[in-house]
């Protein structure tokens, strides 16, 4: 017999430690396998939301693209809100209430944002109209080369 186990207390301690490691390891493995799946889901949702929001510090960058300190804080806050049970729309509404409509990378279509959505279309149509008008004028006026023949 091993001299370490001559004492009944050491033998009992050894068996308790063995049982604790066995059951504790099984519990740890089951928890470790569940955790990343839930975290990955929240992480994917947080990434999708951060691609829809504008960084307050960086010019023309989403939260996902920005490396500004405020962007890191806001991404963490998005992840925290998702863990608390907020849905995508609730997180977006929370951010808009806190930072204003400017936080959205693509603002909603409202009367106050109509110029943002329709402005480029109006400029495109005006530019095409001006170009066609100039082309018609040039083709309608007789060339000097054809008159002097």
PDB file of C-alpha atoms in Angstrom, residues 11-145:
ATOM      1  CA  UNK A  11      -7.730   8.753   1.459  1.00  0.00           C
ATOM      2  CA  UNK A  12     -11.072  10.542   1.925  1.00  0.00           C
ATOM      3  CA  UNK A  13      -9.567  13.836   0.717  1.00  0.00           C
ATOM      4  CA  UNK A  14      -8.185  12.107  -2.376  1.00  0.00           C
ATOM      5  CA  UNK A  15     -11.580  10.606  -3.266  1.00  0.00           C
ATOM      6  CA  UNK A  16     -13.421  13.891  -2.702  1.00  0.00           C
ATOM      7  CA  UNK A  17     -10.910  15.756  -4.862  1.00  0.00           C
ATOM      8  CA  UNK A  18     -11.240  13.130  -7.594  1.00  0.00           C
ATOM      9  CA  UNK A  19     -15.039  13.339  -7.576  1.00  0.00           C
ATOM     10  CA  UNK A  20     -14.948  17.137  -7.587  1.00  0.00           C
ATOM     11  CA  UNK A  21     -12.631  17.196 -10.586  1.00  0.00           C
ATOM     12  CA  UNK A  22     -14.757  14.686 -12.492  1.00  0.00           C
ATOM     13  CA  UNK A  23     -18.101  16.410 -11.910  1.00  0.00           C
ATOM     14  CA  UNK A  24     -16.658  19.901 -12.088  1.00  0.00           C
ATOM     15  CA  UNK A  25     -14.954  19.129 -15.394  1.00  0.00           C
ATOM     16  CA  UNK A  26     -18.159  17.744 -16.877  1.00  0.00           C
ATOM     17  CA  UNK A  27     -20.073  20.835 -15.780  1.00  0.00           C
ATOM     18  CA  UNK A  28     -17.393  23.111 -17.209  1.00  0.00           C
ATOM     19  CA  UNK A  29     -17.423  21.305 -20.558  1.00  0.00           C
ATOM     20  CA  UNK A  30     -21.200  21.488 -20.898  1.00  0.00           C
ATOM     21  CA  UNK A  31     -21.179  25.200 -20.065  1.00  0.00           C
ATOM     22  CA  UNK A  32     -18.234  25.889 -22.335  1.00  0.00           C
ATOM     23  CA  UNK A  33     -20.001  24.235 -25.269  1.00  0.00           C
ATOM     24  CA  UNK A  34     -23.205  26.272 -24.807  1.00  0.00           C
ATOM     25  CA  UNK A  35     -21.544  29.648 -24.270  1.00  0.00           C
ATOM     26  CA  UNK A  36     -19.819  30.301 -27.608  1.00  0.00           C
ATOM     27  CA  UNK A  37     -22.922  29.490 -29.647  1.00  0.00           C
ATOM     28  CA  UNK A  38     -24.956  32.084 -27.785  1.00  0.00           C
ATOM     29  CA  UNK A  39     -22.068  34.574 -27.847  1.00  0.00           C
ATOM     30  CA  UNK A  40     -21.541  34.097 -31.568  1.00  0.00           C
ATOM     31  CA  UNK A  41     -25.202  34.843 -32.188  1.00  0.00           C
ATOM     32  CA  UNK A  42     -24.992  38.070 -30.178  1.00  0.00           C
ATOM     33  CA  UNK A  43     -21.709  38.911 -31.849  1.00  0.00           C
ATOM     34  CA  UNK A  44     -23.156  38.495 -35.349  1.00  0.00           C
ATOM     35  CA  UNK A  45     -26.157  40.641 -34.425  1.00  0.00           C
ATOM     36  CA  UNK A  46     -23.890  43.287 -32.891  1.00  0.00           C
ATOM     37  CA  UNK A  47     -21.742  43.370 -36.034  1.00  0.00           C
ATOM     38  CA  UNK A  48     -24.828  43.747 -38.239  1.00  0.00           C
ATOM     39  CA  UNK A  49     -26.131  46.600 -36.073  1.00  0.00           C
ATOM     40  CA  UNK A  50     -22.739  48.319 -35.926  1.00  0.00           C
ATOM     41  CA  UNK A  51     -22.672  48.329 -39.741  1.00  0.00           C
ATOM     42  CA  UNK A  52     -25.932  50.310 -39.720  1.00  0.00           C
ATOM     43  CA  UNK A  53     -24.768  53.008 -37.304  1.00  0.00           C
ATOM     44  CA  UNK A  54     -22.412  55.919 -37.980  1.00  0.00           C
ATOM     45  CA  UNK A  55     -19.421  56.616 -35.777  1.00  0.00           C
ATOM     46  CA  UNK A  56     -19.826  60.018 -34.068  1.00  0.00           C
ATOM     47  CA  UNK A  57     -16.072  60.725 -34.272  1.00  0.00           C
ATOM     48  CA  UNK A  58     -14.926  59.247 -37.594  1.00  0.00           C
ATOM     49  CA  UNK A  59     -15.965  60.914 -40.842  1.00  0.00           C
ATOM     50  CA  UNK A  60     -18.136  58.761 -43.098  1.00  0.00           C
ATOM     51  CA  UNK A  61     -17.412  55.485 -41.291  1.00  0.00           C
ATOM     52  CA  UNK A  62     -19.707  52.995 -39.638  1.00  0.00           C
ATOM     53  CA  UNK A  63     -19.146  51.864 -36.070  1.00  0.00           C
ATOM     54  CA  UNK A  64     -17.884  48.568 -37.470  1.00  0.00           C
ATOM     55  CA  UNK A  65     -15.179  50.268 -39.571  1.00  0.00           C
ATOM     56  CA  UNK A  66     -14.131  52.921 -37.065  1.00  0.00           C
ATOM     57  CA  UNK A  67     -11.210  52.540 -34.674  1.00  0.00           C
ATOM     58  CA  UNK A  68     -12.158  55.557 -32.533  1.00  0.00           C
ATOM     59  CA  UNK A  69     -12.471  54.933 -28.782  1.00  0.00           C
ATOM     60  CA  UNK A  70     -16.145  55.974 -28.797  1.00  0.00           C
ATOM     61  CA  UNK A  71     -16.827  53.370 -31.505  1.00  0.00           C
ATOM     62  CA  UNK A  72     -15.384  50.627 -29.314  1.00  0.00           C
ATOM     63  CA  UNK A  73     -17.552  51.778 -26.408  1.00  0.00           C
ATOM     64  CA  UNK A  74     -20.689  51.869 -28.554  1.00  0.00           C
ATOM     65  CA  UNK A  75     -20.008  48.397 -29.975  1.00  0.00           C
ATOM     66  CA  UNK A  76     -19.660  47.107 -26.413  1.00  0.00           C
ATOM     67  CA  UNK A  77     -22.900  48.826 -25.468  1.00  0.00           C
ATOM     68  CA  UNK A  78     -24.688  47.221 -28.438  1.00  0.00           C
ATOM     69  CA  UNK A  79     -23.431  43.791 -27.379  1.00  0.00           C
ATOM     70  CA  UNK A  80     -24.498  44.462 -23.786  1.00  0.00           C
ATOM     71  CA  UNK A  81     -28.000  45.506 -24.868  1.00  0.00           C
ATOM     72  CA  UNK A  82     -28.353  42.356 -26.966  1.00  0.00           C
ATOM     73  CA  UNK A  83     -27.316  40.218 -23.987  1.00  0.00           C
ATOM     74  CA  UNK A  84     -29.963  41.981 -21.896  1.00  0.00           C
ATOM     75  CA  UNK A  85     -32.621  40.806 -24.348  1.00  0.00           C
ATOM     76  CA  UNK A  86     -33.076  43.856 -26.561  1.00  0.00           C
ATOM     77  CA  UNK A  87     -34.061  43.189 -30.178  1.00  0.00           C
ATOM     78  CA  UNK A  88     -32.358  44.783 -33.211  1.00  0.00           C
ATOM     79  CA  UNK A  89     -34.972  47.527 -33.617  1.00  0.00           C
ATOM     80  CA  UNK A  90     -34.943  48.292 -29.901  1.00  0.00           C
ATOM     81  CA  UNK A  91     -31.158  48.714 -29.949  1.00  0.00           C
ATOM     82  CA  UNK A  92     -31.387  51.021 -32.976  1.00  0.00           C
ATOM     83  CA  UNK A  93     -34.147  53.070 -31.307  1.00  0.00           C
ATOM     84  CA  UNK A  94     -32.088  53.305 -28.108  1.00  0.00           C
ATOM     85  CA  UNK A  95     -29.084  54.622 -30.041  1.00  0.00           C
ATOM     86  CA  UNK A  96     -31.213  57.117 -31.989  1.00  0.00           C
ATOM     87  CA  UNK A  97     -32.816  58.396 -28.760  1.00  0.00           C
ATOM     88  CA  UNK A  98     -29.426  58.778 -27.141  1.00  0.00           C
ATOM     89  CA  UNK A  99     -27.363  60.191 -30.044  1.00  0.00           C
ATOM     90  CA  UNK A 100     -29.989  61.573 -32.432  1.00  0.00           C
ATOM     91  CA  UNK A 101     -30.916  60.624 -35.993  1.00  0.00           C
ATOM     92  CA  UNK A 102     -27.353  61.381 -37.164  1.00  0.00           C
ATOM     93  CA  UNK A 103     -26.166  58.089 -35.661  1.00  0.00           C
ATOM     94  CA  UNK A 104     -27.955  56.137 -38.406  1.00  0.00           C
ATOM     95  CA  UNK A 105     -25.774  55.543 -41.425  1.00  0.00           C
ATOM     96  CA  UNK A 106     -28.870  55.460 -43.644  1.00  0.00           C
ATOM     97  CA  UNK A 107     -31.581  57.538 -41.978  1.00  0.00           C
ATOM     98  CA  UNK A 108     -35.243  56.627 -42.313  1.00  0.00           C
ATOM     99  CA  UNK A 109     -37.329  58.256 -45.048  1.00  0.00           C
ATOM    100  CA  UNK A 110     -39.119  61.115 -43.269  1.00  0.00           C
ATOM    101  CA  UNK A 111     -40.043  64.646 -44.290  1.00  0.00           C
ATOM    102  CA  UNK A 112     -36.973  65.903 -42.405  1.00  0.00           C
ATOM    103  CA  UNK A 113     -34.647  63.555 -44.356  1.00  0.00           C
ATOM    104  CA  UNK A 114     -36.366  63.851 -47.743  1.00  0.00           C
ATOM    105  CA  UNK A 115     -33.556  66.018 -49.136  1.00  0.00           C
ATOM    106  CA  UNK A 116     -31.001  63.336 -48.262  1.00  0.00           C
ATOM    107  CA  UNK A 117     -32.915  60.655 -50.137  1.00  0.00           C
ATOM    108  CA  UNK A 118     -34.265  62.648 -53.101  1.00  0.00           C
ATOM    109  CA  UNK A 119     -31.444  65.207 -53.526  1.00  0.00           C
ATOM    110  CA  UNK A 120     -29.088  62.932 -55.491  1.00  0.00           C
ATOM    111  CA  UNK A 121     -31.950  61.799 -57.750  1.00  0.00           C
ATOM    112  CA  UNK A 122     -32.996  65.412 -58.466  1.00  0.00           C
ATOM    113  CA  UNK A 123     -29.385  66.369 -59.261  1.00  0.00           C
ATOM    114  CA  UNK A 124     -29.014  63.367 -61.591  1.00  0.00           C
ATOM    115  CA  UNK A 125     -32.202  64.207 -63.508  1.00  0.00           C
ATOM    116  CA  UNK A 126     -31.209  67.890 -63.738  1.00  0.00           C
ATOM    117  CA  UNK A 127     -27.739  66.968 -65.022  1.00  0.00           C
ATOM    118  CA  UNK A 128     -29.171  64.597 -67.661  1.00  0.00           C
ATOM    119  CA  UNK A 129     -31.689  67.246 -68.738  1.00  0.00           C
ATOM    120  CA  UNK A 130     -28.975  69.885 -69.069  1.00  0.00           C
ATOM    121  CA  UNK A 131     -26.764  67.500 -71.029  1.00  0.00           C
ATOM    122  CA  UNK A 132     -29.563  66.590 -73.447  1.00  0.00           C
ATOM    123  CA  UNK A 133     -30.441  70.265 -73.918  1.00  0.00           C
ATOM    124  CA  UNK A 134     -26.840  71.113 -74.796  1.00  0.00           C
ATOM    125  CA  UNK A 135     -26.626  68.189 -77.225  1.00  0.00           C
ATOM    126  CA  UNK A 136     -29.857  69.273 -78.977  1.00  0.00           C
ATOM    127  CA  UNK A 137     -28.663  72.890 -79.294  1.00  0.00           C
ATOM    128  CA  UNK A 138     -25.381  71.802 -80.785  1.00  0.00           C
ATOM    129  CA  UNK A 139     -27.033  69.490 -83.315  1.00  0.00           C
ATOM    130  CA  UNK A 140     -29.726  72.078 -84.204  1.00  0.00           C
ATOM    131  CA  UNK A 141     -27.263  74.899 -85.020  1.00  0.00           C
ATOM    132  CA  UNK A 142     -25.689  74.579 -88.483  1.00  0.00           C
ATOM    133  CA  UNK A 143     -21.963  73.975 -88.594  1.00  0.00           C
ATOM    134  CA  UNK A 144     -19.731  76.564 -90.216  1.00  0.00           C
ATOM    135  CA  UNK A 145     -18.022  73.838 -92.220  1.00  0.00           C
TER     136      UNK A 145
END
